């Protein structure tokens, strides 16, 4: 248990330390990239960033992540409003940026958002299992 | 007058330097002063927080009956809303977040209550909470108040934790996140002082530089005004200034005059006359030692103040130097363009300056000897008697 707690703590301290040596945007990109590469086993992962407030859309390829405008081309969709997603994209990996949206979206893979100046990361156990996703050990403690 | 101005300026530059160094020192110490002030304010804030958390915790425990706090809140939405409302009363610009966290059976931290007014910031009941430091573990373990001063969380300064214990059983932790407003206010209030010091240093640097430059100009002007432009020898102004510092016991005085110099000017013109003057001046410098002083005393008249290295014993040497000057000048004509100009010099020497009352008296005697040399046929050295 202690090991888990410490790995959680160190994981977030690592990113928190990054937070102000880099910018918050840099940290968010790093987090998104880490999550995306954990969920999708591709060299370059396409991300449709629908929640523009969460992260300023980046041009080009960053950390082997390509931000695309079409949910159909995307491997992962990041949104705060499920209604934005086309029906044809519902089966894609969906990450939400709001806790309220997360609890009302059972098919969301997880949630990533900032609350009280701290990052919050949650993975949905049922969806992960249903989509046959194997998470790295470092994310086990965020599975609900 | 000139001397006084220089003294005042030197004193001023000295004072400014001291002021400049002390200001730079204060400026360099500013960061540690700020840290010290910040630490004091943090302590004050912590003392204040101790009282507040006790009051809030007291309010919460008053509403919780015996048993598990989590169980009661889980099944009593109204109680949750009531307690959330109580917590929200403490939320303001400074006290940014007030919330209660509990530890579930798996050891994960979850929200019980949250007084946040902004929906996006409010943690839902039972929502997972991810800590960014280990103070939560420490608080649950020690059951004592603990705080952390953070640097890595945006706009948060202090996080203060207080254990909620009901019937000797640890139920949850009350957390208070204090915003950086107060800290920033202190920093902001000290910025003008820092800026003032910065500008003061810059101003003083400019003043010191200007004053130093003025002193340099003054010294250069002083040097220029004491040097004869034609021969580059010292002039009488220099003698005037130095005469009081010269020890009569250690000097001998000689007056040198170019014989028939008017004829040189009349025959060859003033340009050649100037060349002759410059050449004689140069020779006087060459034939004397570095510690001797050669002054252009008048038109074609020069004054030599010999330094007696060995006191009276040196008098014979000085006489020899005077004779050598006379001989060397008469034997070596001066080259002025295409022509050779043969000139001679007459010298009046007073080697017994130490017996005179003043330098002026010695100069007068040397001058009398010079006239004697002129009277006795020129191109010769006349030596005063002791």
Coordinates of C-alpha atoms in Angstrom, one line a residue:
Chain A
X1 CA 0.0 0.0 0.0
X2 CA 2.8 2.4 1.0
X3 CA 4.5 1.7 -2.3
X4 CA 1.4 2.6 -4.2
X5 CA 0.9 5.8 -2.3
X6 CA 4.4 6.8 -2.8
X7 CA 4.3 6.1 -6.5
X8 CA 1.2 8.2 -6.7
X9 CA 2.8 10.9 -4.8
X10 CA 6.0 10.8 -6.7
X11 CA 4.1 10.7 -10.0
X12 CA 2.2 13.9 -9.2
X13 CA 5.1 15.6 -7.5
X14 CA 7.1 14.9 -10.6
X15 CA 4.4 16.5 -12.7
X16 CA 3.9 19.3 -10.2
X17 CA 7.5 20.1 -10.2
X18 CA 7.4 20.2 -13.9
X19 CA 4.4 22.5 -13.6
X20 CA 6.3 25.6 -12.8
X21 CA 9.7 24.9 -14.3
X22 CA 7.7 24.3 -17.5
X23 CA 4.3 25.8 -18.0
X24 CA 1.0 24.3 -17.1
X25 CA 0.3 23.7 -20.8
X26 CA 3.6 21.7 -21.0
X27 CA 2.6 19.6 -18.1
X28 CA -0.8 18.9 -19.5
X29 CA 0.8 17.9 -22.8
X30 CA 3.1 15.5 -21.0
X31 CA 0.2 14.0 -19.1
X32 CA -1.9 13.6 -22.2
X33 CA 1.0 12.1 -24.0
X34 CA 1.7 9.6 -21.2
X35 CA -1.9 8.6 -21.0
X36 CA -2.4 8.4 -24.7
X37 CA 0.7 6.1 -25.2
X38 CA -0.5 4.0 -22.3
X39 CA -3.9 3.4 -23.9
X40 CA -3.0 3.2 -27.5
X41 CA -0.1 1.0 -28.7
X42 CA 0.9 3.1 -31.7
X43 CA 4.0 5.1 -32.3
X44 CA 2.1 8.3 -33.1
X45 CA -1.3 8.7 -31.4
X46 CA -3.9 11.0 -32.8
X47 CA -5.9 13.0 -30.3
X48 CA -9.0 15.0 -31.0
X49 CA -9.0 17.8 -28.4
X50 CA -12.6 19.0 -28.2
X51 CA -12.2 20.8 -24.9
X52 CA -10.2 23.7 -26.1
X53 CA -10.1 25.3 -22.6
X54 CA -8.3 22.3 -21.2
X55 CA -5.3 22.7 -23.5
X56 CA -4.4 25.2 -26.1
X57 CA -4.4 23.3 -29.4
X58 CA -0.9 22.6 -30.4
X59 CA 0.3 22.5 -34.0
X60 CA 2.5 19.7 -35.2
X61 CA 3.7 16.6 -33.5
X62 CA 4.6 16.8 -29.8
X63 CA 5.8 13.9 -27.8
X64 CA 4.6 11.5 -30.6
X65 CA 1.1 13.0 -30.3
X66 CA -0.8 14.6 -33.2
X67 CA -3.8 16.8 -32.5
X68 CA -6.5 16.2 -35.1
X69 CA -9.8 18.0 -35.8
X70 CA -11.8 15.0 -36.7
X71 CA -13.0 12.5 -34.1
X72 CA -13.0 9.8 -36.8
X73 CA -9.3 10.2 -37.4
X74 CA -8.6 10.3 -33.6
X75 CA -7.5 7.4 -31.4
X76 CA -8.5 9.4 -28.3
X77 CA -11.0 12.1 -27.8
X78 CA -10.7 14.6 -25.0
X79 CA -13.8 16.4 -24.2
X80 CA -15.8 18.0 -21.4
X81 CA -19.1 17.6 -23.3
X82 CA -20.2 14.2 -24.5
X83 CA -22.9 15.7 -26.7
X84 CA -20.1 17.2 -28.9
X85 CA -19.1 13.7 -30.0
X86 CA -20.6 12.2 -33.1
X87 CA -22.4 8.9 -32.8
X88 CA -19.8 7.3 -35.1
X89 CA -17.1 8.2 -32.6
X90 CA -18.7 7.0 -29.4
X91 CA -16.7 3.7 -29.6
X92 CA -13.4 5.6 -29.6
X93 CA -11.4 6.1 -26.4
X94 CA -13.0 9.0 -24.6
X95 CA -11.3 11.0 -21.9
X96 CA -13.3 13.7 -20.1
X97 CA -12.0 16.8 -18.4
X98 CA -14.8 17.2 -15.9
X99 CA -15.8 15.0 -12.9
X100 CA -19.5 15.6 -13.4
X101 CA -19.3 14.6 -17.1
X102 CA -17.2 11.6 -16.0
X103 CA -19.8 10.2 -13.6
X104 CA -22.5 10.6 -16.2
X105 CA -20.5 9.0 -19.0
X106 CA -20.1 5.3 -18.2
X107 CA -18.4 4.7 -21.5
X108 CA -15.6 7.2 -20.8
X109 CA -12.2 5.6 -20.4
X110 CA -11.3 8.1 -17.7
X111 CA -11.0 11.7 -16.6
X112 CA -8.2 14.2 -16.4
X113 CA -8.8 17.6 -14.9
X114 CA -7.4 20.2 -12.5
X115 CA -9.1 20.8 -9.2
X116 CA -7.9 23.0 -6.4
X117 CA -4.6 23.5 -8.3
X118 CA -4.0 19.8 -8.4
X119 CA -4.3 17.3 -11.2
X120 CA -6.9 14.6 -10.9
X121 CA -6.6 11.4 -12.9
X122 CA -9.3 8.6 -12.9
X123 CA -9.6 5.5 -15.1
X124 CA -13.0 3.7 -15.4
X125 CA -12.4 0.1 -14.5
X126 CA -15.4 -1.2 -16.4
X127 CA -14.6 0.6 -19.6
X128 CA -10.9 -0.3 -19.4
X129 CA -11.9 -4.0 -19.0
X130 CA -14.5 -3.8 -21.8
X131 CA -12.1 -2.2 -24.2
X132 CA -9.4 -4.8 -23.3
X133 CA -6.9 -2.1 -22.3
X134 CA -3.9 -3.0 -20.3
X135 CA -2.7 -0.1 -18.2
X136 CA 0.9 0.2 -17.0
X137 CA 1.3 -0.4 -13.3
X138 CA 1.9 3.2 -12.6
X139 CA -1.8 3.9 -13.4
X140 CA -3.3 1.1 -11.3
X141 CA -4.0 3.3 -8.3
X142 CA -6.1 5.6 -10.5
X143 CA -8.5 2.9 -11.6
X144 CA -12.0 3.2 -10.0
Chain B
X1 CA 41.0 77.5 -4.1
X2 CA 41.7 74.7 -6.5
X3 CA 43.1 72.6 -3.8
X4 CA 40.0 73.1 -1.7
X5 CA 37.7 72.1 -4.5
X6 CA 39.7 69.0 -5.0
X7 CA 39.6 68.1 -1.3
X8 CA 35.9 68.6 -1.2
X9 CA 35.4 66.5 -4.3
X10 CA 37.6 63.7 -2.9
X11 CA 35.7 63.7 0.4
X12 CA 32.4 63.6 -1.6
X13 CA 33.5 60.7 -3.7
X14 CA 34.6 58.9 -0.6
X15 CA 31.3 59.4 1.1
X16 CA 29.4 58.4 -2.0
X17 CA 31.5 55.2 -2.3
X18 CA 30.7 54.3 1.3
X19 CA 27.0 55.0 0.6
X20 CA 27.1 53.1 -2.7
X21 CA 28.7 50.0 -1.1
X22 CA 26.3 50.0 1.8
X23 CA 23.3 50.4 -0.5
X24 CA 24.6 47.5 -2.7
X25 CA 25.0 45.5 0.5
X26 CA 21.4 46.3 1.6
X27 CA 20.2 45.4 -1.9
X28 CA 21.9 42.0 -1.9
X29 CA 20.5 41.4 1.6
X30 CA 17.0 42.2 0.3
X31 CA 16.1 38.7 -0.7
X32 CA 17.0 37.3 2.7
X33 CA 15.0 40.1 4.3
X34 CA 12.1 39.2 2.1
X35 CA 12.4 35.5 3.1
X36 CA 12.6 36.5 6.7
X37 CA 9.5 38.7 6.4
X38 CA 7.7 36.0 4.5
X39 CA 8.6 33.4 7.2
X40 CA 7.2 35.8 9.9
X41 CA 4.0 36.3 8.0
X42 CA 3.7 32.6 7.4
X43 CA 4.0 32.0 11.2
X44 CA 1.4 34.6 11.9
X45 CA -0.9 33.1 9.3
X46 CA -0.3 29.6 10.8
X47 CA -1.3 30.8 14.3
X48 CA -4.4 32.3 12.8
X49 CA -5.2 29.1 10.9
X50 CA -4.8 27.0 14.1
X51 CA -7.7 29.0 15.6
X52 CA -9.8 28.8 12.5
X53 CA -9.5 25.0 11.9
X54 CA -10.4 24.4 15.5
X55 CA -13.6 26.5 15.1
X56 CA -14.5 24.7 11.8
X57 CA -13.8 21.2 13.2
X58 CA -15.9 22.1 16.2
X59 CA -18.8 23.0 14.0
X60 CA -18.5 19.8 12.1
X61 CA -18.2 17.5 15.1
X62 CA -21.3 19.2 16.6
X63 CA -23.3 18.0 13.7
X64 CA -21.9 14.5 13.6
X65 CA -23.4 11.9 15.9
X66 CA -21.5 8.9 17.4
X67 CA -20.2 6.5 14.8
X68 CA -18.6 6.8 11.3
X69 CA -18.6 10.2 9.8
X70 CA -18.5 8.8 6.3
X71 CA -21.5 6.6 6.9
X72 CA -23.6 9.4 8.3
X73 CA -22.7 11.7 5.4
X74 CA -23.2 9.0 2.8
X75 CA -26.9 8.5 3.8
X76 CA -27.7 12.0 4.8
X77 CA -27.5 14.4 1.9
X78 CA -29.1 17.3 3.9
X79 CA -26.3 17.0 6.5
X80 CA -23.7 17.1 3.7
X81 CA -25.3 20.2 2.2
X82 CA -25.5 21.8 5.6
X83 CA -21.9 21.1 6.4
X84 CA -20.7 22.1 2.9
X85 CA -22.6 25.4 3.5
X86 CA -20.8 25.9 6.8
X87 CA -17.4 25.3 5.2
X88 CA -18.3 27.7 2.4
X89 CA -18.7 30.4 4.9
X90 CA -15.0 30.3 5.6
X91 CA -14.1 30.5 1.9
X92 CA -12.8 33.8 0.7
X93 CA -10.1 35.3 -1.5
X94 CA -7.4 34.4 1.1
X95 CA -8.8 31.0 2.3
X96 CA -9.3 29.5 -1.1
X97 CA -10.4 26.0 -0.4
X98 CA -11.9 24.4 2.8
X99 CA -12.7 20.7 2.5
X100 CA -12.7 17.4 4.3
X101 CA -11.0 14.3 3.1
X102 CA -11.3 10.8 4.4
X103 CA -9.3 7.6 3.7
X104 CA -11.3 4.7 2.3
X105 CA -10.8 1.0 3.0
X106 CA -8.3 0.7 0.2
X107 CA -6.3 3.7 1.6
X108 CA -7.4 6.1 -1.1
X109 CA -8.2 9.7 -0.2
X110 CA -11.8 10.8 -1.0
X111 CA -13.8 13.9 -0.5
X112 CA -16.4 14.0 2.3
X113 CA -17.2 17.7 2.3
X114 CA -16.2 20.7 0.2
X115 CA -16.9 24.3 0.8
X116 CA -15.8 25.5 -2.7
X117 CA -18.2 27.9 -4.2
X118 CA -17.0 27.3 -7.8
X119 CA -18.6 24.1 -9.2
X120 CA -15.5 23.2 -11.2
X121 CA -13.4 23.3 -8.1
X122 CA -15.8 21.5 -5.8
X123 CA -15.0 17.9 -5.1
X124 CA -18.0 15.7 -5.1
X125 CA -18.9 13.4 -2.2
X126 CA -16.7 10.3 -2.4
X127 CA -14.7 11.7 -5.3
X128 CA -11.1 10.6 -5.4
X129 CA -8.6 13.1 -4.1
X130 CA -5.0 12.8 -5.3
X131 CA -2.5 14.4 -2.9
X132 CA 0.7 16.0 -4.1
X133 CA 2.6 15.7 -0.9
X134 CA 2.9 13.2 1.9
X135 CA 1.5 15.5 4.6
X136 CA -1.9 13.7 4.3
X137 CA -0.3 10.4 5.3
X138 CA 1.5 12.1 8.1
X139 CA -1.7 13.8 9.4
X140 CA -3.7 10.5 9.3
X141 CA -0.8 8.7 11.0
X142 CA 0.1 11.2 13.7
X143 CA -3.4 12.6 14.2
X144 CA -1.8 16.0 14.6
X145 CA -2.1 19.3 12.8
X146 CA 0.4 19.7 9.9
X147 CA 1.0 22.2 7.2
X148 CA 3.0 22.6 4.0
X149 CA 4.1 25.8 2.3
X150 CA 3.9 25.0 -1.4
X151 CA 5.7 26.4 -4.3
X152 CA 4.5 24.0 -7.0
X153 CA 0.7 24.4 -6.9
X154 CA -0.7 27.4 -8.8
X155 CA -1.9 30.2 -6.6
X156 CA -1.7 28.2 -3.4
X157 CA 0.5 29.2 -0.5
X158 CA -0.2 27.1 2.6
X159 CA -2.1 23.9 3.0
X160 CA -3.1 23.3 6.6
X161 CA -4.5 20.0 7.8
X162 CA -6.3 19.3 11.0
X163 CA -7.5 15.8 12.0
X164 CA -11.2 15.3 12.8
X165 CA -11.3 12.9 15.7
X166 CA -14.7 11.7 17.1
X167 CA -14.6 9.4 20.1
X168 CA -10.9 9.0 19.8
X169 CA -11.3 7.7 16.3
X170 CA -9.7 9.4 13.3
X171 CA -12.6 10.2 11.0
X172 CA -11.2 12.6 8.4
X173 CA -8.9 15.5 7.8
X174 CA -10.0 19.1 7.5
X175 CA -7.9 20.9 4.9
X176 CA -7.5 24.6 4.3
X177 CA -5.7 25.9 1.2
X178 CA -4.5 29.4 1.6
X179 CA -4.0 31.4 -1.5
X180 CA -0.9 33.3 -2.4
X181 CA -2.8 36.6 -2.0
X182 CA -1.2 37.5 1.3
X183 CA 2.2 36.3 0.3
X184 CA 2.0 38.3 -3.0
X185 CA 0.8 41.3 -1.1
X186 CA 3.9 41.3 1.1
X187 CA 6.1 40.8 -2.0
X188 CA 4.2 43.5 -3.8
X189 CA 4.6 45.9 -0.9
X190 CA 8.3 45.4 -0.9
X191 CA 8.8 45.8 -4.6
X192 CA 8.8 49.7 -4.4
X193 CA 11.6 49.6 -1.8
X194 CA 13.6 47.2 -4.0
X195 CA 13.0 49.5 -7.0
X196 CA 14.0 52.5 -4.9
X197 CA 17.2 50.8 -3.9
X198 CA 17.9 49.9 -7.5
X199 CA 17.4 53.4 -8.7
X200 CA 19.4 54.8 -5.8
X201 CA 22.3 52.5 -6.7
X202 CA 22.1 53.6 -10.4
X203 CA 21.9 57.3 -9.3
X204 CA 24.8 56.9 -7.0
X205 CA 26.8 55.1 -9.6
X206 CA 26.2 58.0 -12.1
X207 CA 27.1 60.6 -9.4
X208 CA 30.3 58.7 -8.5
X209 CA 31.2 58.3 -12.1
X210 CA 30.6 62.0 -12.8
X211 CA 32.5 63.2 -9.8
X212 CA 35.4 60.9 -10.6
X213 CA 35.4 62.2 -14.1
X214 CA 35.4 65.8 -12.8
X215 CA 38.3 65.0 -10.5
X216 CA 40.2 63.5 -13.4
X217 CA 39.5 66.7 -15.6
X218 CA 40.5 68.9 -12.7
X219 CA 43.8 67.0 -12.1
X220 CA 44.5 67.1 -15.9
X221 CA 43.7 70.8 -16.0
X222 CA 45.9 71.3 -13.0
X223 CA 48.8 69.4 -14.6
X224 CA 48.4 71.3 -17.9
X225 CA 48.3 74.7 -16.2
X226 CA 51.6 73.9 -14.5
X227 CA 53.5 72.9 -17.6
X228 CA 55.0 75.3 -20.1
X229 CA 53.5 74.7 -23.5
X230 CA 56.7 75.3 -25.5
X231 CA 59.4 73.5 -23.5
X232 CA 57.1 71.0 -21.6
X233 CA 58.9 72.0 -18.4
X234 CA 57.2 73.1 -15.3
X235 CA 56.3 76.8 -15.1
X236 CA 56.4 79.3 -12.2
X237 CA 52.9 78.3 -11.1
X238 CA 54.3 74.9 -10.2
X239 CA 57.1 76.6 -8.3
X240 CA 54.6 78.8 -6.5
X241 CA 52.6 75.7 -5.4
X242 CA 55.6 73.5 -4.5
X243 CA 57.9 76.1 -2.7
X244 CA 56.3 75.5 0.7
X245 CA 56.8 71.8 0.5
X246 CA 60.5 72.0 -0.5
X247 CA 63.0 71.3 2.3
X248 CA 65.8 73.9 2.1
X249 CA 68.2 71.4 3.8
X250 CA 68.0 69.0 0.9
X251 CA 68.2 71.3 -2.2
X252 CA 70.5 73.6 -4.2
X253 CA 69.3 76.2 -6.7
X254 CA 70.7 77.1 -10.1
X255 CA 69.6 79.8 -12.5
X256 CA 70.4 79.2 -16.2
X257 CA 70.2 81.8 -18.9
X258 CA 70.8 81.4 -22.6
X259 CA 73.5 84.0 -23.6
X260 CA 72.6 86.4 -26.4
X261 CA 69.3 84.7 -27.0
X262 CA 67.9 88.0 -28.4
X263 CA 70.5 87.7 -31.2
X264 CA 69.4 84.2 -32.0
X265 CA 65.8 85.4 -32.4
X266 CA 66.9 88.4 -34.4
X267 CA 69.3 86.4 -36.7
X268 CA 67.4 83.2 -37.3
X269 CA 63.9 84.1 -36.4
X270 CA 61.5 83.1 -33.6
X271 CA 61.0 79.6 -34.9
X272 CA 64.7 78.8 -34.5
X273 CA 64.6 80.6 -31.1
X274 CA 61.8 78.2 -30.1
X275 CA 63.9 75.2 -31.2
X276 CA 66.8 76.5 -29.2
X277 CA 64.6 76.9 -26.1
X278 CA 63.2 73.4 -26.5
X279 CA 66.6 71.9 -27.1
X280 CA 68.1 73.6 -24.0
X281 CA 65.1 72.5 -21.9
X282 CA 65.7 68.9 -23.2
X283 CA 69.4 69.0 -22.4
X284 CA 68.7 70.4 -18.9
X285 CA 66.4 67.4 -18.3
X286 CA 69.1 65.0 -19.7
X287 CA 71.9 66.4 -17.6
X288 CA 70.0 66.5 -14.3
X289 CA 68.5 63.5 -12.4
X290 CA 64.9 62.5 -12.2
X291 CA 64.5 63.9 -8.7
X292 CA 65.8 67.3 -9.8
X293 CA 63.2 69.9 -10.9
X294 CA 63.7 72.0 -14.0
X295 CA 61.4 75.1 -14.4
X296 CA 61.1 77.6 -17.2
X297 CA 61.5 80.6 -15.0
X298 CA 61.2 83.4 -17.6
X299 CA 61.8 83.9 -21.4
X300 CA 65.2 82.2 -21.8
X301 CA 65.8 81.7 -18.1
X302 CA 65.5 78.3 -16.4
X303 CA 65.6 77.4 -12.7
X304 CA 67.0 74.1 -11.5
X305 CA 66.2 72.8 -8.1
X306 CA 68.8 70.1 -7.4
X307 CA 67.9 67.4 -4.9
X308 CA 70.9 66.9 -2.5
X309 CA 70.9 63.2 -2.2
X310 CA 73.6 63.1 0.5
X311 CA 73.0 66.5 2.0
X312 CA 76.0 68.9 2.1
X313 CA 78.3 66.2 0.9
X314 CA 76.5 66.4 -2.5
X315 CA 77.4 70.1 -3.1
X316 CA 80.5 69.2 -5.1
X317 CA 78.5 66.9 -7.3
X318 CA 76.0 69.7 -8.0
X319 CA 78.8 72.2 -8.9
X320 CA 80.1 69.6 -11.3
X321 CA 76.6 69.1 -12.8
X322 CA 76.3 72.9 -13.3
X323 CA 79.7 73.0 -15.0
X324 CA 78.9 70.1 -17.2
X325 CA 75.7 71.7 -18.4
X326 CA 77.6 74.9 -19.3
X327 CA 80.3 72.9 -21.1
X328 CA 77.9 70.5 -22.9
X329 CA 75.8 73.4 -24.2
X330 CA 78.8 75.4 -25.5
X331 CA 80.4 72.4 -27.1
X332 CA 77.3 71.0 -28.9
X333 CA 75.6 73.4 -31.4
X334 CA 71.8 73.0 -31.8
X335 CA 70.5 71.7 -35.1
X336 CA 67.6 73.8 -36.3
X337 CA 66.6 72.6 -39.8
X338 CA 69.6 73.1 -42.1
X339 CA 71.5 75.3 -39.8
X340 CA 73.6 74.8 -36.7
X341 CA 73.1 77.3 -33.9
X342 CA 75.9 77.7 -31.4
X343 CA 74.6 78.9 -28.1
X344 CA 76.1 79.2 -24.6
X345 CA 74.5 79.4 -21.2
X346 CA 75.5 81.2 -18.0
X347 CA 74.7 79.6 -14.7
X348 CA 74.3 81.1 -11.2
X349 CA 74.4 78.5 -8.6
X350 CA 73.5 78.7 -4.9
X351 CA 74.6 75.3 -3.4
X352 CA 74.0 76.6 0.1
X353 CA 70.3 76.8 0.1
X354 CA 70.2 75.2 3.5
X355 CA 71.7 78.3 5.0
X356 CA 69.0 80.6 3.5
X357 CA 65.8 81.6 5.2
X358 CA 63.6 80.8 2.2
X359 CA 63.7 79.3 -1.3
X360 CA 63.0 82.8 -2.7
X361 CA 66.2 84.0 -1.0
X362 CA 68.2 81.2 -2.5
X363 CA 66.7 81.9 -5.9
X364 CA 67.6 85.6 -5.6
X365 CA 71.2 84.7 -4.7
X366 CA 71.4 82.3 -7.7
X367 CA 70.0 85.1 -9.8
X368 CA 72.7 87.5 -8.5
X369 CA 75.3 84.8 -9.4
X370 CA 73.8 84.6 -12.9
X371 CA 74.2 88.3 -13.3
X372 CA 77.7 88.0 -12.1
X373 CA 78.4 85.3 -14.7
X374 CA 76.9 87.5 -17.4
X375 CA 79.1 90.4 -16.2
X376 CA 82.2 88.2 -16.1
X377 CA 81.9 87.3 -19.8
X378 CA 79.0 84.8 -20.0
X379 CA 79.3 81.0 -20.8
X380 CA 80.4 80.3 -17.2
X381 CA 79.2 79.2 -13.8
X382 CA 79.3 81.5 -10.8
X383 CA 78.8 79.9 -7.5
X384 CA 77.6 81.6 -4.4
X385 CA 79.6 81.6 -1.3
X386 CA 78.2 80.0 1.9

